Amino acid sequence: MKSILLKTQTIAFLLLGFALAFAQNSMKVPSDAVFYMEINGKLLDKKINWEKFNPFLQQIDKKEKGKPSWNDYSKTGIKYDATQKHYARISDSVKSYTAHFVLDNKEKFQQFINSSKKKGLEVSKKNNYSYVDLDEDLFVAWNDQHAMITLIDYHKRSKDSWDDAIYAIDSTANATVDSVYVEADSTATAYAEEVKPFNYKDEIKYLKEEIKYLKSDIKSYNADIAKYQKDIKYLEKHHKYPEVKKEPEAVVDSAYSEDAVEAMPPPISQDDYVETEAYPLDSQYQKEMDSLNAEKFKIVKGIAESNFDKYFNSNLEIEVPAEMLNFRDTNSDVFVYADYGKILNEGLYKNMYRRYDFTQFLGKLYNSNSAYNLYFDKDKVRLVNNYQHKDPETQKSISAVYKGKKNKKLTALINDRSIGYYAMNVNGLKYFDMMYSFLQDSGDEEYQKEIQLVMETMKIVLDEEAIAKIAPGNGIFVLNELKSKKVEYTDFDYDADYNEKEIKKTKDVMVPNFTFAFATENEGYWKRIFDVLSTNKEFAKKFTKNGDFYSFKDGKNSYVDQLFFTVKDGIVYLTTSVDNLNTKYQSSESEKWMKDSAKYPLSGRLDVKKLLVGLEQEFKSPSERKTLEMLKKNVGEMYFKTEAKSGSIQTEMNYNTNPDSENSLMYFFDLFDEMFKNKESAKKEKTF
């Protein structure tokens, strides 16, 4: 009995050990990745019409390479209904983008790669995969069922970019960089050493590197250098430049006469330049650049190979950090995660912020996760974005701003005829708390006490409650229409003697008819402002009062004829027409917009077709008019709403597409295809 139990335990431990070993052998998306994307092939593959998409890709390929390199992009060997995973990394010297694919036909994929790679370039064979470089910084590897493509941008860090103190800090930080990068670039470790005293040999080496950098533009100056060398030889021999033949005296201002022919200098004998030598640095420069490019390619190739080895020696499963998947919806067509804090604070930006003491403040400001779920529905595209600060307390203060009071009075300004609107219902008082949370502990540690004192002083000086009563945080902007208006402007012309002459001209400009309104709990404050403007000696010339309305008129050539101001029932209005404040008929659709504008902290819509109709006069040429008509036929309406939800700030954007398309994904193809055809047609018309 004991023997059976012992064997059972042994087998169980072995199975557990194998399971753990197998789990640990998964390929992990690096935790420092600044970008991660999943493409849901199972859903997207059903929405792509390859009969339409394939000819379009062939046409683009033909335009770039002279002839299509591949005849059927629906059969590249890639399993399109499988999930694709992409991610990007950024460090001081290396930026990389990696994508993982599943294959359904290895032979077809190899044929596709052979059609894309440079002629004569051999595929490298490894124990469990093959790989080839499609370009100097683009590599692809594959085995029977999986493929991996990586784009690597490498730049050796330059010591002259920032001062020594910053560089020393940056070098120390580099010690934590992934071992792949350190192994690939053996010189990188030298930068992690302690800064040494001045050494003239190092300085000479540095100056030589600077010379190499300066030579990088030498080709663009070769023509000028050759000309100057000829001029030098001519001056050495003749002590002057070649004389320019003078025009006959009878011709007045011949230099600018239409009938005058530009005088050419007398022919210069080749004897004058017998000692001229070909510029000696060109070939030397080319050799040095070839050497540098070869060294760079060797490093990039080493990084790519190391990444390929790591992946193809794993169980080929991609393990993603849980933090990146917090807001992923498995029903979305595309999911994207982005860490804007790392994107903005890494590499060059990191050093720049350190130099100007921005690091801690900006690091806290952008220390957040952003996730996007994209849906290609039948008749619209949906994009849901979740923003979440990594510090829970800071996120609470941000969410509090998005929990303001509702104000239904502002919704009456929304109407069916409007082009669009933007409405907000946020908590203005909580906005101050949010800003204080960003400033908290965001300065130099040495001056924390001073910063705390400044913040306390700000709180005393700023009467937050009084400010919030002036503008609590409820507002709306409504763009009703765009109208054409003729305005005069001054242009300048010149006579034959180049005397300046003013000319009065007119042109048509598009003028917006809009209303901006916001709530207030202190009407008296705004009325006093308007009263001062209408009674002040200088302002009263343009700012006048008529009943309950104040008007501002700048002049007849102003783009906006007149602006009207008033305060009524706790609302401050600014509009281009008093009629905009009258209640208009609202359909069931606009009533829905009204409810959303009162319900959500932020919301809005834009009718792109109406906007284009309003901008119609801006499209002048026949090709522009043709493009306009095509856009008017295809564009739809945009709508968005934002709220605090699931411990984040969630924004949903909807774009209604043309119902004539198969779905919203093919809508974009149809739109781009028609634009491409119009562009090609316009080129042919110009040729004839």
XYZ file of C-alpha atoms in Angstrom:
688
model
C 0.000 0.000 0.000
C 2.789 2.354 0.954
C 4.566 1.441 -2.265
C 1.517 2.370 -4.358
C 1.113 5.675 -2.523
C 4.793 6.431 -2.947
C 4.656 5.733 -6.693
C 1.496 7.804 -7.009
C 3.142 10.729 -5.211
C 6.261 10.391 -7.367
C 4.226 10.443 -10.589
C 2.186 13.388 -9.310
C 5.319 15.360 -8.479
C 6.849 14.532 -11.867
C 3.686 15.641 -13.691
C 3.590 18.818 -11.623
C 7.267 19.415 -12.353
C 6.723 18.953 -16.094
C 3.703 21.251 -15.963
C 5.689 23.954 -14.181
C 8.620 23.584 -16.532
C 6.254 23.788 -19.498
C 4.544 26.859 -18.073
C 7.857 28.572 -17.420
C 8.877 27.904 -21.026
C 6.208 30.219 -22.414
C 7.337 33.272 -24.364
C 6.469 36.313 -22.273
C 5.610 39.730 -23.596
C 8.237 41.931 -21.856
C 6.820 43.717 -18.828
C 8.454 46.946 -20.059
C 6.616 46.819 -23.405
C 5.057 50.212 -24.147
C 2.547 48.823 -26.646
C 0.637 45.545 -27.026
C -1.968 44.613 -29.633
C -4.151 41.563 -30.282
C -5.872 41.113 -33.636
C -8.890 38.817 -33.373
C -8.475 36.884 -36.620
C -11.488 34.689 -35.947
C -13.786 37.720 -36.205
C -11.888 39.859 -38.719
C -11.371 37.074 -41.266
C -15.162 36.827 -41.682
C -15.395 40.561 -42.419
C -12.692 40.812 -45.093
C -13.799 40.435 -48.720
C -10.605 39.180 -50.368
C -12.106 39.449 -53.856
C -12.095 43.221 -53.382
C -9.106 43.542 -51.072
C -6.679 41.398 -53.080
C -6.727 43.458 -56.357
C -6.319 46.637 -54.325
C -3.159 45.302 -52.606
C -1.788 44.138 -55.954
C -2.341 47.592 -57.412
C -0.491 49.233 -54.496
C 2.332 46.691 -54.808
C 2.560 47.304 -58.549
C 2.755 51.054 -58.012
C 5.657 50.677 -55.552
C 7.680 47.949 -57.292
C 6.668 48.249 -60.944
C 4.903 44.892 -60.878
C 3.036 42.889 -58.236
C 5.397 40.710 -56.204
C 2.562 38.430 -55.077
C -0.589 37.405 -56.928
C -2.909 36.428 -54.059
C -2.630 38.081 -50.653
C -5.416 35.888 -49.284
C -3.049 32.918 -49.577
C 0.228 33.932 -47.981
C 0.410 30.909 -45.718
C -0.664 32.984 -42.704
C -3.645 31.649 -40.776
C -5.842 34.731 -40.873
C -8.499 33.366 -38.524
C -5.917 32.929 -35.721
C -5.046 35.594 -33.146
C -2.078 37.831 -33.951
C -0.055 39.374 -31.135
C 2.115 42.479 -31.488
C 4.215 44.458 -29.011
C 6.801 47.252 -28.971
C 9.693 48.171 -26.677
C 11.735 51.327 -26.209
C 15.142 51.734 -24.551
C 17.950 54.287 -24.784
C 19.508 52.629 -27.822
C 16.956 50.121 -29.152
C 13.384 50.487 -30.368
C 11.710 47.285 -31.532
C 8.343 46.138 -32.864
C 7.500 42.416 -32.860
C 4.558 40.462 -34.271
C 3.622 36.787 -33.906
C 1.558 34.885 -36.490
C 0.186 31.378 -36.844
C 0.785 29.589 -40.173
C -1.516 27.195 -42.003
C 0.815 26.537 -44.942
C 4.575 26.737 -44.378
C 5.474 26.234 -48.063
C 3.130 29.022 -49.179
C 4.559 31.325 -46.502
C 8.112 30.608 -47.691
C 7.074 31.448 -51.245
C 5.581 34.712 -49.997
C 8.789 35.563 -48.115
C 10.904 34.723 -51.182
C 8.804 37.144 -53.236
C 9.388 39.900 -50.644
C 13.092 39.483 -49.827
C 15.956 40.864 -51.895
C 17.153 38.737 -54.787
C 20.107 36.505 -54.018
C 19.614 36.754 -50.268
C 19.825 33.320 -48.686
C 17.574 32.056 -45.898
C 19.470 31.152 -42.720
C 18.698 27.761 -41.189
C 18.632 27.155 -37.438
C 17.910 23.996 -35.445
C 14.190 24.639 -35.107
C 13.452 27.597 -37.390
C 14.534 29.547 -40.488
C 14.940 33.285 -40.823
C 15.881 35.999 -43.288
C 16.310 39.793 -43.233
C 13.781 41.515 -45.472
C 15.605 44.785 -44.895
C 18.518 46.060 -42.816
C 16.262 46.403 -39.779
C 13.436 43.966 -40.596
C 13.724 40.234 -39.880
C 11.270 37.351 -40.166
C 11.591 33.803 -38.762
C 9.330 30.764 -39.031
C 8.931 27.057 -38.396
C 6.158 24.663 -39.467
C 3.322 26.429 -37.634
C 4.468 29.808 -36.345
C 6.115 32.962 -37.662
C 7.656 35.973 -35.963
C 8.577 39.293 -37.545
C 10.592 41.992 -35.808
C 11.577 45.534 -36.734
C 14.600 46.839 -34.807
C 15.900 50.406 -34.767
C 19.305 50.652 -33.072
C 21.266 53.826 -32.289
C 24.413 53.801 -30.207
C 23.960 56.237 -27.346
C 25.995 59.375 -27.770
C 27.724 60.905 -24.749
C 27.486 64.424 -26.114
C 23.679 64.517 -26.032
C 23.393 65.549 -22.378
C 25.623 66.773 -19.588
C 27.826 64.314 -17.670
C 25.632 64.163 -14.572
C 22.557 63.228 -16.563
C 24.554 60.790 -18.657
C 25.916 59.074 -15.552
C 22.388 58.608 -14.193
C 21.182 57.304 -17.540
C 24.105 54.893 -17.756
C 23.367 53.496 -14.315
C 19.741 52.975 -15.291
C 20.845 51.074 -18.352
C 22.185 48.280 -16.138
C 18.626 46.992 -15.812
C 18.074 46.707 -19.579
C 17.176 43.258 -20.859
C 20.244 41.011 -21.249
C 19.417 40.513 -24.903
C 20.314 44.089 -25.666
C 23.453 44.061 -23.503
C 24.754 40.866 -25.087
C 24.030 42.099 -28.596
C 25.786 45.414 -28.048
C 28.972 44.702 -26.155
C 29.871 48.359 -26.158
C 26.745 49.191 -24.146
C 28.263 47.929 -20.912
C 31.077 50.447 -21.186
C 28.543 53.224 -20.684
C 27.434 51.747 -17.369
C 30.863 52.287 -15.829
C 31.633 55.120 -13.494
C 32.515 58.408 -15.174
C 36.316 58.748 -15.293
C 38.522 61.888 -15.145
C 39.303 63.711 -18.352
C 41.407 61.671 -20.767
C 42.722 63.323 -23.920
C 42.712 59.998 -25.796
C 39.028 59.538 -25.093
C 38.442 63.101 -26.202
C 40.265 62.452 -29.484
C 38.147 59.357 -30.018
C 35.016 61.385 -29.327
C 36.061 64.105 -31.793
C 36.689 61.494 -34.482
C 33.160 60.216 -33.948
C 31.916 63.779 -34.342
C 33.780 64.031 -37.654
C 32.034 60.888 -38.833
C 28.727 62.479 -37.923
C 29.551 65.706 -39.781
C 30.557 63.730 -42.847
C 27.080 62.246 -42.988
C 25.912 65.307 -44.960
C 29.016 65.548 -47.119
C 27.387 64.257 -50.277
C 24.902 67.100 -50.352
C 27.798 69.574 -50.354
C 30.019 67.871 -52.972
C 28.799 70.105 -55.810
C 29.439 73.271 -53.794
C 32.871 72.030 -52.730
C 33.863 71.307 -56.345
C 32.698 74.782 -57.411
C 34.607 76.481 -54.595
C 37.750 74.528 -55.469
C 37.511 75.749 -59.059
C 36.978 79.313 -57.864
C 40.047 79.047 -55.622
C 42.238 77.894 -58.537
C 40.889 80.646 -60.771
C 41.517 83.299 -58.101
C 45.045 82.014 -57.509
C 45.826 82.398 -61.193
C 43.838 85.532 -62.158
C 43.377 87.240 -58.768
C 39.720 87.866 -59.591
C 36.488 86.099 -60.520
C 35.524 85.592 -64.198
C 34.037 88.786 -65.571
C 30.364 88.843 -66.481
C 29.580 90.185 -69.921
C 27.781 93.546 -69.673
C 24.562 94.267 -71.559
C 24.438 97.114 -74.114
C 23.739 100.476 -72.474
C 20.642 101.003 -74.607
C 18.813 98.282 -72.694
C 17.303 99.654 -69.487
C 17.159 97.356 -66.438
C 18.189 94.409 -68.564
C 18.460 92.162 -65.562
C 14.677 92.168 -65.275
C 13.684 92.691 -68.899
C 11.585 89.893 -70.364
C 13.449 90.065 -73.687
C 16.901 90.082 -72.139
C 18.959 86.916 -72.172
C 20.991 86.142 -69.071
C 24.653 86.867 -69.714
C 26.965 83.912 -69.416
C 30.505 84.213 -68.068
C 33.326 83.719 -70.579
C 34.401 80.139 -71.074
C 37.088 79.118 -68.629
C 40.056 77.216 -69.910
C 40.694 73.781 -68.503
C 44.239 74.982 -67.823
C 42.849 77.098 -65.021
C 41.842 73.920 -63.208
C 44.612 71.587 -64.190
C 45.592 71.164 -60.541
C 42.034 70.485 -59.371
C 41.695 67.086 -57.727
C 38.592 65.027 -57.163
C 37.227 65.510 -53.665
C 39.208 62.910 -51.687
C 36.745 62.402 -48.818
C 33.925 60.904 -50.851
C 35.283 57.364 -51.164
C 36.680 57.527 -47.646
C 33.327 58.664 -46.362
C 31.589 55.840 -48.205
C 33.928 53.245 -46.706
C 33.373 54.615 -43.223
C 29.606 54.632 -43.680
C 29.662 51.086 -45.030
C 31.714 50.042 -42.010
C 29.330 51.755 -39.592
C 26.288 50.263 -41.305
C 27.876 46.811 -41.222
C 28.584 47.182 -37.501
C 25.042 48.388 -36.855
C 23.559 45.535 -38.910
C 25.641 43.011 -36.967
C 24.241 44.323 -33.674
C 20.648 44.430 -34.961
C 20.975 40.927 -36.396
C 22.329 39.695 -33.055
C 19.313 41.148 -31.231
C 16.914 39.577 -33.756
C 18.579 36.160 -33.537
C 18.503 36.252 -29.744
C 14.771 37.057 -29.791
C 14.103 34.300 -32.343
C 16.046 31.757 -30.257
C 14.084 32.672 -27.161
C 10.739 32.308 -28.932
C 11.337 29.124 -30.938
C 12.935 27.416 -27.939
C 9.753 28.059 -25.947
C 6.403 26.295 -26.175
C 5.371 29.019 -28.683
C 2.640 30.312 -26.397
C 2.656 34.065 -25.770
C 2.122 35.001 -22.140
C 0.865 38.565 -21.591
C 1.164 40.465 -18.269
C -2.231 40.645 -16.581
C -1.972 44.444 -16.223
C -2.089 44.808 -19.999
C -5.291 42.776 -20.306
C -7.377 44.444 -17.578
C -9.780 46.022 -20.064
C -9.573 43.562 -22.967
C -12.886 42.470 -24.467
C -12.561 39.077 -26.174
C -15.417 40.078 -28.510
C -13.544 43.068 -29.948
C -11.890 42.813 -33.364
C -8.716 44.567 -32.222
C -7.402 45.206 -28.709
C -4.585 47.666 -27.970
C -2.747 48.489 -24.745
C -0.453 51.510 -24.472
C 1.684 52.889 -21.662
C 2.047 56.561 -22.588
C 4.130 57.208 -19.491
C 6.873 54.913 -20.775
C 6.502 56.161 -24.347
C 6.971 59.801 -23.327
C 9.529 59.277 -20.596
C 11.875 56.796 -22.279
C 14.849 57.457 -24.562
C 15.369 61.049 -25.647
C 12.313 62.333 -23.767
C 13.572 60.828 -20.508
C 16.881 62.666 -20.768
C 15.211 65.905 -21.807
C 12.823 65.858 -18.835
C 15.677 65.099 -16.454
C 17.633 68.031 -17.755
C 14.772 70.410 -17.049
C 13.617 68.709 -13.809
C 10.362 67.533 -15.393
C 10.844 63.821 -14.716
C 8.871 63.337 -11.524
C 5.953 65.599 -12.449
C 5.522 64.245 -15.977
C 6.211 60.725 -14.777
C 3.280 61.035 -12.383
C 1.078 62.768 -14.919
C 1.530 60.052 -17.561
C 1.867 57.113 -15.164
C -1.210 55.394 -16.568
C -2.525 52.510 -18.652
C -4.671 53.036 -21.733
C -6.648 50.279 -23.425
C -8.610 50.337 -26.689
C -11.193 47.851 -27.955
C -12.083 48.307 -31.623
C -15.262 46.840 -33.164
C -16.120 46.744 -36.880
C -19.897 46.390 -36.712
C -22.244 46.151 -39.674
C -23.047 49.861 -39.972
C -20.626 51.570 -37.595
C -17.159 51.476 -36.104
C -16.940 51.486 -32.314
C -13.869 52.357 -30.279
C -13.945 51.971 -26.489
C -11.037 53.526 -24.611
C -10.258 52.984 -20.916
C -7.817 55.317 -19.184
C -6.597 54.277 -15.730
C -3.900 55.934 -13.637
C -1.540 53.462 -12.001
C -1.824 55.209 -8.638
C -5.280 54.298 -7.170
C -5.522 57.533 -5.139
C -4.741 59.670 -8.168
C -7.285 57.719 -10.205
C -9.916 58.405 -7.523
C -9.270 62.135 -7.769
C -9.552 61.968 -11.576
C -12.795 59.971 -11.429
C -14.250 62.501 -8.961
C -13.913 65.223 -11.624
C -16.161 63.158 -13.928
C -18.976 63.035 -11.372
C -20.446 66.499 -11.703
C -24.004 67.767 -11.387
C -26.388 67.435 -14.314
C -27.850 70.503 -16.002
C -30.743 69.902 -18.407
C -31.189 73.581 -19.319
C -28.204 73.425 -21.651
C -29.639 70.522 -23.652
C -32.356 72.742 -25.141
C -29.690 74.232 -27.431
C -29.280 70.914 -29.281
C -31.317 70.667 -32.489
C -31.632 68.501 -35.594
C -30.170 71.097 -37.930
C -26.919 71.522 -36.027
C -23.647 70.177 -37.422
C -22.507 68.992 -34.005
C -22.107 69.709 -30.319
C -19.759 69.110 -27.390
C -21.271 68.931 -23.890
C -19.677 68.588 -20.468
C -20.941 67.996 -16.930
C -17.860 67.775 -14.710
C -17.118 68.786 -11.134
C -15.078 71.989 -11.299
C -14.342 71.926 -7.577
C -12.779 68.453 -7.764
C -10.546 69.626 -10.612
C -8.394 71.464 -8.065
C -8.001 68.290 -5.999
C -6.908 66.409 -9.112
C -4.220 69.002 -9.905
C -2.979 68.937 -6.311
C -2.681 65.135 -6.497
C -0.453 65.474 -9.574
C 1.737 68.034 -7.818
C 1.954 65.972 -4.625
C 5.419 64.356 -4.303
C 6.218 65.293 -7.899
C 9.140 67.624 -7.254
C 12.713 67.145 -6.142
C 12.875 65.232 -2.838
C 15.215 67.886 -1.464
C 12.496 70.521 -1.805
C 9.415 68.573 -0.693
C 8.778 70.871 2.264
C 8.936 73.927 0.041
C 6.556 72.341 -2.472
C 4.104 71.455 0.278
C 4.191 75.068 1.464
C 3.548 76.366 -2.073
C 0.575 74.016 -2.411
C -0.882 75.144 0.909
C -0.437 78.773 -0.169
C -2.236 78.042 -3.442
C -5.159 76.548 -1.537
C -5.372 79.673 0.647
C -5.061 82.144 -2.237
C -7.444 80.256 -4.514
C -10.958 80.217 -3.134
C -11.881 76.990 -4.885
C -15.537 77.043 -3.891
C -15.976 80.621 -5.114
C -14.295 79.793 -8.426
C -16.447 76.683 -8.810
C -19.597 78.766 -8.312
C -18.552 81.067 -11.155
C -18.263 78.040 -13.488
C -19.266 74.741 -11.803
C -18.352 72.624 -14.820
C -21.499 72.388 -16.981
C -21.152 73.698 -20.519
C -22.029 73.089 -24.151
C -20.792 74.223 -27.563
C -23.185 73.846 -30.510
C -22.084 74.399 -34.111
C -25.329 75.203 -35.914
C -24.078 75.853 -39.455
C -21.346 77.323 -41.638
C -22.271 80.348 -43.738
C -20.391 82.045 -46.558
C -19.395 85.677 -46.177
C -17.493 88.101 -48.403
C -14.722 89.989 -46.664
C -12.291 92.624 -47.921
C -8.570 92.269 -47.519
C -5.487 94.152 -48.660
C -3.024 92.675 -51.132
C 0.079 94.231 -52.652
C 1.226 94.552 -56.249
C 4.433 95.981 -57.739
C 5.005 98.081 -60.851
C 7.955 97.776 -63.256
C 10.145 99.770 -60.865
C 9.117 97.607 -57.911
C 7.098 100.320 -56.241
C 4.596 98.834 -53.813
C 0.909 99.386 -54.492
C -2.021 98.430 -52.240
C -4.969 96.614 -53.832
C -8.306 95.993 -52.156
C -9.698 92.528 -52.834
C -12.598 90.391 -51.638
C -12.845 86.708 -50.860
C -15.434 84.249 -49.567
C -14.806 82.795 -46.137
C -16.786 80.255 -44.146
C -18.201 81.746 -40.940
C -19.475 79.550 -38.095
C -22.896 80.119 -36.587
C -22.513 78.759 -33.050
C -23.593 78.962 -29.430
C -21.433 78.477 -26.366
C -23.151 78.317 -22.975
C -22.180 77.307 -19.463
C -23.858 77.173 -16.049
C -23.050 79.572 -13.229
C -24.089 79.954 -9.603
C -22.953 83.582 -9.551
C -24.902 85.491 -12.214
C -23.991 88.836 -10.675
C -20.284 88.292 -11.356
C -20.823 87.830 -15.102
C -23.327 90.700 -15.346
C -20.795 93.023 -13.714
C -18.171 91.947 -16.264
C -20.503 92.712 -19.182
C -21.583 96.031 -17.617
C -17.943 97.111 -17.261
C -17.223 96.209 -20.881
C -20.246 98.147 -22.147
C -19.505 101.283 -20.074
C -15.702 101.408 -20.337
C -14.569 104.276 -22.584
C -12.435 102.081 -24.829
C -14.428 98.834 -24.855
C -17.793 100.592 -25.304
C -16.845 101.431 -28.908
C -17.354 97.791 -29.830
C -19.206 96.345 -26.839
C -22.772 97.663 -26.429
C -25.942 96.764 -24.509
C -29.385 96.317 -26.032
C -32.032 95.135 -23.567
C -30.948 91.882 -21.939
C -28.241 91.278 -24.551
C -24.737 92.628 -24.883
C -23.200 92.665 -28.349
C -19.643 92.844 -29.637
C -18.885 94.003 -33.190
C -15.313 94.284 -34.432
C -15.891 95.626 -37.954
C -17.337 94.782 -41.339
C -14.305 92.728 -42.382
C -14.362 90.584 -39.275
C -15.038 86.913 -39.975
C -17.798 86.885 -37.341
C -20.281 89.741 -37.857
C -21.424 90.033 -34.266
C -21.286 88.195 -30.941
C -24.096 88.336 -28.384
C -23.789 87.784 -24.615
C -26.432 87.360 -21.948
C -27.011 85.765 -18.546
C -30.343 84.062 -17.933
C -31.645 81.469 -15.449
C -28.172 80.511 -14.243
C -26.725 80.166 -17.758
C -24.146 82.404 -19.490
C -24.670 82.513 -23.262
C -22.278 83.531 -26.058
C -23.738 83.203 -29.569
C -23.477 84.530 -33.115
C -27.272 84.843 -33.393
C -29.980 85.559 -30.808
C -32.270 83.133 -32.678
C -30.022 80.257 -31.576
C -31.337 80.680 -28.021
C -34.954 80.072 -29.021
C -36.216 76.532 -28.376
C -36.432 74.545 -31.612
C -38.253 71.379 -32.588
C -36.378 68.311 -31.502
C -36.943 64.880 -33.041
C -36.654 61.571 -31.209
C -33.021 61.385 -32.319
C -32.132 64.809 -30.956
C -34.025 63.996 -27.760
C -31.664 61.041 -27.330
C -28.715 63.420 -27.749
C -30.296 65.706 -25.141
C -30.551 62.874 -22.607
C -26.951 61.784 -23.212
C -25.619 65.338 -22.989
C -27.248 65.660 -19.555
C -26.358 62.133 -18.422
C -22.665 61.786 -19.300
C -19.765 63.915 -18.003
C -18.605 64.403 -21.598
C -20.482 63.726 -24.832
C -20.724 65.045 -28.357
C -21.489 64.422 -32.003
C -20.367 65.664 -35.407
C -22.240 65.258 -38.680
C -19.293 65.106 -41.079
C -21.512 65.303 -44.172
C -23.093 68.590 -43.022
C -19.630 69.900 -42.177
C -18.414 69.159 -45.717
C -21.502 70.841 -47.206
C -20.667 73.931 -45.162
C -17.068 73.850 -46.408
C -18.117 73.332 -50.039
C -16.705 76.647 -51.257
C -13.244 75.683 -50.009
C -13.059 73.016 -52.747
C -12.127 74.951 -55.879
C -10.569 72.757 -58.594
C -12.444 70.031 -60.527
C -10.435 67.287 -58.810
C -11.190 68.798 -55.393
C -14.886 69.000 -56.254
C -14.822 65.386 -57.354
C -13.202 64.382 -54.076
C -15.800 66.395 -52.166
C -18.700 64.647 -53.883
C -17.125 61.267 -53.162
C -16.674 62.142 -49.481
C -20.205 63.514 -49.128
C -21.515 60.225 -50.474
C -19.506 58.114 -48.033
C -18.884 59.985 -44.770
C -21.116 59.512 -41.756
C -21.693 60.828 -38.262
C -19.398 60.676 -35.238
C -20.638 60.360 -31.665
C -18.850 59.928 -28.339
C -19.577 59.709 -24.610
C -17.250 59.615 -21.591
C -17.864 58.506 -18.011
C -16.078 57.201 -14.915
C -16.552 53.431 -15.054
C -14.823 50.285 -13.730
C -12.170 52.283 -11.914
C -11.224 54.086 -15.124
C -12.301 56.877 -17.452
C -14.134 55.178 -20.306
C -14.803 56.846 -23.644
C -16.892 55.212 -26.356
C -16.702 56.610 -29.885
C -19.054 55.602 -32.709
C -18.715 56.403 -36.394
C -21.692 55.539 -38.614
C -20.586 54.195 -41.997
C -22.170 53.986 -45.426
C -24.817 51.215 -45.338
C -23.955 50.314 -48.963
C -20.696 48.699 -47.783
C -20.665 45.074 -46.628
C -19.556 46.116 -43.148
C -17.660 48.943 -41.472
C -14.279 47.304 -42.158
C -14.923 47.079 -45.893
C -16.359 50.599 -45.748
C -12.846 51.935 -45.167
C -11.533 49.806 -48.007
C -14.261 51.112 -50.343
C -13.447 54.678 -49.307
C -9.662 54.326 -49.789
C -10.142 52.432 -53.043
C -12.304 55.197 -54.490
C -9.859 57.873 -53.303
C -6.983 55.960 -54.901
C -8.860 55.655 -58.201
C -9.729 59.378 -58.184
C -6.089 60.243 -57.572
C -4.899 58.040 -60.435
C -7.605 59.456 -62.713
C -6.516 63.028 -61.896
C -2.906 62.147 -62.775
C -3.965 60.778 -66.166
C -5.996 63.925 -66.903
C -2.955 66.095 -66.163
C -0.859 63.992 -68.539
C -3.185 64.746 -71.478
